[in-house]
CSV table of C-alpha atoms in Angstrom, one decimal:
chain,number,residue,atom,x,y,z
A,1,LEU,CA,3.2,-21.5,18.9
A,2,LYS,CA,0.7,-18.7,19.6
A,3,GLY,CA,3.4,-16.0,19.0
A,4,ILE,CA,4.7,-17.8,15.8
A,5,LEU,CA,1.2,-17.8,14.4
A,6,GLN,CA,0.5,-14.2,15.2
A,7,VAL,CA,3.8,-13.0,13.9
A,8,GLY,CA,3.7,-15.2,10.9
A,9,LEU,CA,0.3,-14.1,9.8
A,10,GLY,CA,1.2,-10.5,10.5
A,11,ILE,CA,4.3,-10.7,8.4
A,12,SER,CA,2.5,-12.5,5.6
A,13,LEU,CA,-0.2,-9.8,5.5
A,14,VAL,CA,2.3,-6.9,5.6
A,15,MET,CA,4.5,-8.5,3.0
A,16,GLY,CA,1.6,-9.2,0.7
A,17,LEU,CA,0.6,-5.6,0.9
A,18,VAL,CA,4.1,-4.4,0.4
A,19,SER,CA,4.6,-6.6,-2.6
A,20,ALA,CA,1.4,-5.3,-4.2
A,21,ALA,CA,2.4,-1.7,-3.4
A,22,ILE,CA,5.8,-2.2,-4.9
A,23,MET,CA,4.3,-3.8,-8.0
A,24,ILE,CA,1.9,-0.8,-8.4
A,25,ALA,CA,4.6,1.7,-7.7
A,26,VAL,CA,7.0,0.2,-10.3
A,27,LEU,CA,4.2,0.1,-12.9
A,28,LEU,CA,3.1,3.7,-12.3
A,29,TRP,CA,6.4,5.5,-11.6
A,30,VAL,CA,9.4,3.8,-13.2
A,31,PRO,CA,10.5,6.0,-16.1
A,32,GLY,CA,11.2,4.2,-19.3
A,33,LEU,CA,9.2,1.1,-18.4
A,34,GLU,CA,7.6,0.5,-21.8
A,35,LEU,CA,4.5,-1.6,-21.5
A,36,GLU,CA,1.5,-1.7,-23.6
A,37,THR,CA,-1.5,-0.1,-22.0
A,38,GLN,CA,-3.4,-3.4,-21.8
A,39,THR,CA,-0.4,-5.1,-20.2
A,40,ARG,CA,0.1,-2.3,-17.6
A,41,GLN,CA,-3.6,-2.4,-16.7
A,42,ALA,CA,-3.6,-6.2,-16.4
A,43,MET,CA,-0.6,-5.9,-14.0
A,44,LEU,CA,-2.3,-3.2,-12.0
A,45,TRP,CA,-5.4,-5.5,-11.7
A,46,ILE,CA,-3.3,-8.5,-10.6
A,47,ALA,CA,-1.4,-6.5,-7.8
A,48,PRO,CA,-4.2,-6.9,-5.2
A,49,VAL,CA,-4.1,-10.7,-5.8
A,50,VAL,CA,-0.4,-10.6,-4.8
A,51,ALA,CA,-1.5,-9.2,-1.5
A,52,VAL,CA,-3.8,-12.2,-0.9
A,53,TRP,CA,-1.4,-14.8,-2.1
A,54,THR,CA,1.2,-14.5,0.7
A,55,PRO,CA,-1.4,-15.0,3.5
A,56,LEU,CA,-2.7,-18.0,1.5
A,57,LEU,CA,0.7,-19.6,1.5
A,58,PHE,CA,1.0,-18.9,5.3
A,59,ALA,CA,-2.4,-20.5,6.0
A,60,VAL,CA,-1.6,-23.5,3.9
A,61,GLY,CA,1.8,-23.8,5.6
A,62,SER,CA,0.1,-23.7,9.0
A,63,LEU,CA,-2.1,-26.7,7.9
A,64,ARG,CA,0.9,-28.6,6.7
A,65,ALA,CA,2.7,-27.9,10.0
A,66,MET,CA,-0.2,-29.7,11.7
A,67,LYS,CA,0.2,-32.6,9.2
A,68,ASP,CA,-3.3,-31.8,7.9
A,69,MET,CA,-2.4,-32.7,4.4
A,70,LYS,CA,-6.0,-33.4,3.4
A,71,ARG,CA,-7.3,-29.9,4.2
A,72,SER,CA,-4.1,-28.4,2.8
A,73,ALA,CA,-4.7,-30.1,-0.4
A,74,VAL,CA,-8.4,-29.2,-0.4
A,75,ALA,CA,-7.7,-25.5,0.0
A,76,PHE,CA,-4.6,-25.2,-2.2
A,77,GLN,CA,-4.6,-28.0,-4.7
A,78,LEU,CA,-8.4,-28.6,-5.3
A,79,ALA,CA,-10.5,-25.6,-4.4
A,80,LEU,CA,-8.1,-23.0,-5.8
A,81,PRO,CA,-7.7,-24.6,-9.3
A,82,ALA,CA,-11.4,-25.7,-9.5
A,83,THR,CA,-12.5,-22.2,-8.6
A,84,LEU,CA,-10.1,-20.7,-11.1
A,85,LEU,CA,-11.4,-23.0,-13.9
A,86,ALA,CA,-15.1,-22.3,-13.1
A,87,SER,CA,-14.4,-18.6,-12.9
A,88,ILE,CA,-12.6,-18.6,-16.2
A,89,LEU,CA,-15.4,-20.5,-17.8
A,90,VAL,CA,-17.9,-17.9,-16.6
A,91,TRP,CA,-16.0,-14.6,-17.0
A,92,VAL,CA,-13.9,-15.4,-20.0
A,93,GLY,CA,-15.9,-18.2,-21.8
A,94,LEU,CA,-19.5,-17.0,-21.2
A,95,LEU,CA,-19.1,-13.3,-20.6
A,96,ASP,CA,-16.1,-12.7,-22.9
A,97,TRP,CA,-14.3,-10.4,-20.4
A,98,GLY,CA,-10.9,-11.3,-21.8
A,99,VAL,CA,-7.8,-10.5,-19.7
A,100,ARG,CA,-9.8,-8.8,-17.0
A,101,GLY,CA,-12.0,-11.8,-16.6
A,102,ALA,CA,-8.9,-14.0,-16.3
A,103,ILE,CA,-7.4,-11.8,-13.6
A,104,LEU,CA,-10.7,-11.6,-11.8
A,105,SER,CA,-10.8,-15.4,-11.9
A,106,VAL,CA,-7.3,-15.6,-10.3
A,107,GLY,CA,-8.4,-13.2,-7.6
A,108,VAL,CA,-11.6,-15.1,-6.8
A,109,ALA,CA,-9.8,-18.4,-6.8
A,110,THR,CA,-7.1,-17.1,-4.5
A,111,ALA,CA,-9.7,-15.6,-2.1
A,112,VAL,CA,-11.6,-18.9,-2.0
A,113,GLY,CA,-8.4,-20.8,-1.3
A,114,LEU,CA,-7.5,-18.4,1.5
A,115,ALA,CA,-10.9,-18.5,3.1
A,116,LEU,CA,-10.8,-22.3,3.1
A,117,ALA,CA,-7.3,-22.5,4.4
A,118,LEU,CA,-8.0,-19.9,7.2
A,119,ARG,CA,-11.2,-21.8,8.2
A,120,PHE,CA,-9.3,-25.1,8.4
A,121,ALA,CA,-6.4,-23.5,10.3
A,122,TRP,CA,-8.8,-22.0,12.7
A,123,GLY,CA,-10.1,-25.5,13.5
A,124,HIS,CA,-6.5,-26.4,14.6
A,125,TYR,CA,-5.4,-23.1,16.2
A,126,GLY,CA,-8.6,-21.3,17.2
A,127,SER,CA,-8.7,-22.4,20.8
A,128,LEU,CA,-5.0,-21.5,21.3
A,129,LEU,CA,-5.4,-18.1,19.8
A,130,ARG,CA,-8.6,-17.4,21.9
A,131,ASP,CA,-7.0,-18.5,25.1
A,132,HIS,CA,-5.9,-15.4,27.0
A,133,SER,CA,-4.2,-17.3,29.7
A,134,ILE,CA,-1.5,-18.3,27.2
A,135,VAL,CA,1.0,-15.5,26.6
A,136,ALA,CA,2.3,-15.2,23.1
A,137,VAL,CA,6.1,-15.1,22.8
A,138,ARG,CA,7.0,-13.2,19.7
A,139,GLU,CA,10.5,-13.8,18.5
A,140,ILE,CA,10.4,-11.8,15.3
A,141,ARG,CA,14.2,-11.8,14.7
A,142,ILE,CA,14.4,-15.6,14.9
A,143,LEU,CA,11.4,-16.0,12.6
A,144,LEU,CA,12.8,-13.6,10.0
A,145,ALA,CA,16.2,-15.2,10.1
A,146,PHE,CA,14.5,-18.4,8.9
A,147,SER,CA,11.7,-17.0,6.7
A,148,ILE,CA,13.7,-14.4,4.6
A,149,PRO,CA,16.1,-16.9,3.1
A,150,GLN,CA,13.2,-19.3,2.6
A,151,SER,CA,11.1,-16.7,0.8
A,152,LEU,CA,13.9,-15.6,-1.4
A,153,THR,CA,14.6,-19.1,-2.6
A,154,ALA,CA,10.8,-19.7,-3.1
A,155,ALA,CA,10.6,-16.5,-5.1
A,156,ALA,CA,13.6,-17.5,-7.2
A,157,PHE,CA,12.0,-20.9,-7.8
A,158,ARG,CA,8.7,-19.4,-8.9
A,159,LEU,CA,10.4,-16.8,-11.1
A,160,ASN,CA,12.4,-19.6,-12.7
A,161,MET,CA,9.2,-21.7,-13.3
A,162,ARG,CA,7.4,-18.7,-14.9
A,163,MET,CA,10.3,-17.3,-16.9
A,164,ASP,CA,8.8,-18.8,-20.1
A,165,ILE,CA,5.7,-16.7,-19.6
A,166,LEU,CA,7.6,-13.6,-18.8
A,167,MET,CA,9.8,-14.0,-21.9
A,168,LEU,CA,6.8,-14.6,-24.2
A,169,ALA,CA,5.1,-11.5,-22.8
A,170,ALA,CA,8.2,-9.4,-23.3
A,171,LEU,CA,8.9,-10.6,-26.8
A,172,SER,CA,5.2,-10.6,-28.0
A,173,SER,CA,5.1,-6.9,-28.8
């Protein structure tokens, strides 16, 4: 379990950063990618949030693995949307920051959800991870053989769920 937690968190951190870097690279260097300046800037602003999202999903998954559905729900289904709504009310509603305020709100909400999920997960796994007498067995190939197909299907599902937003954005100009 110790090895799974270490490898899983490491992979989620690396993949979050890789995803954000790919998004930024595509936006900056793909020739012929015609986006309005505001759309391009918004996507560049949201890229760091992508880096935080993957570890958030791992932390929430680790809570669900411990059958801690209450804390999983608090971090992911209550704190994240409540923080998002409160942030939007402040930065978009009161301060009129527009798209940047909305993106900042998503980033703040994701960071709050991640902080809570990691704190709750530490309550379950902290003693295991601090115990130096337990040797971590890291079977990266086995974990990737399971997680890569799972992540591809999850990405396809999320893309399918958000296709309406992508189509409206593409057709709005």
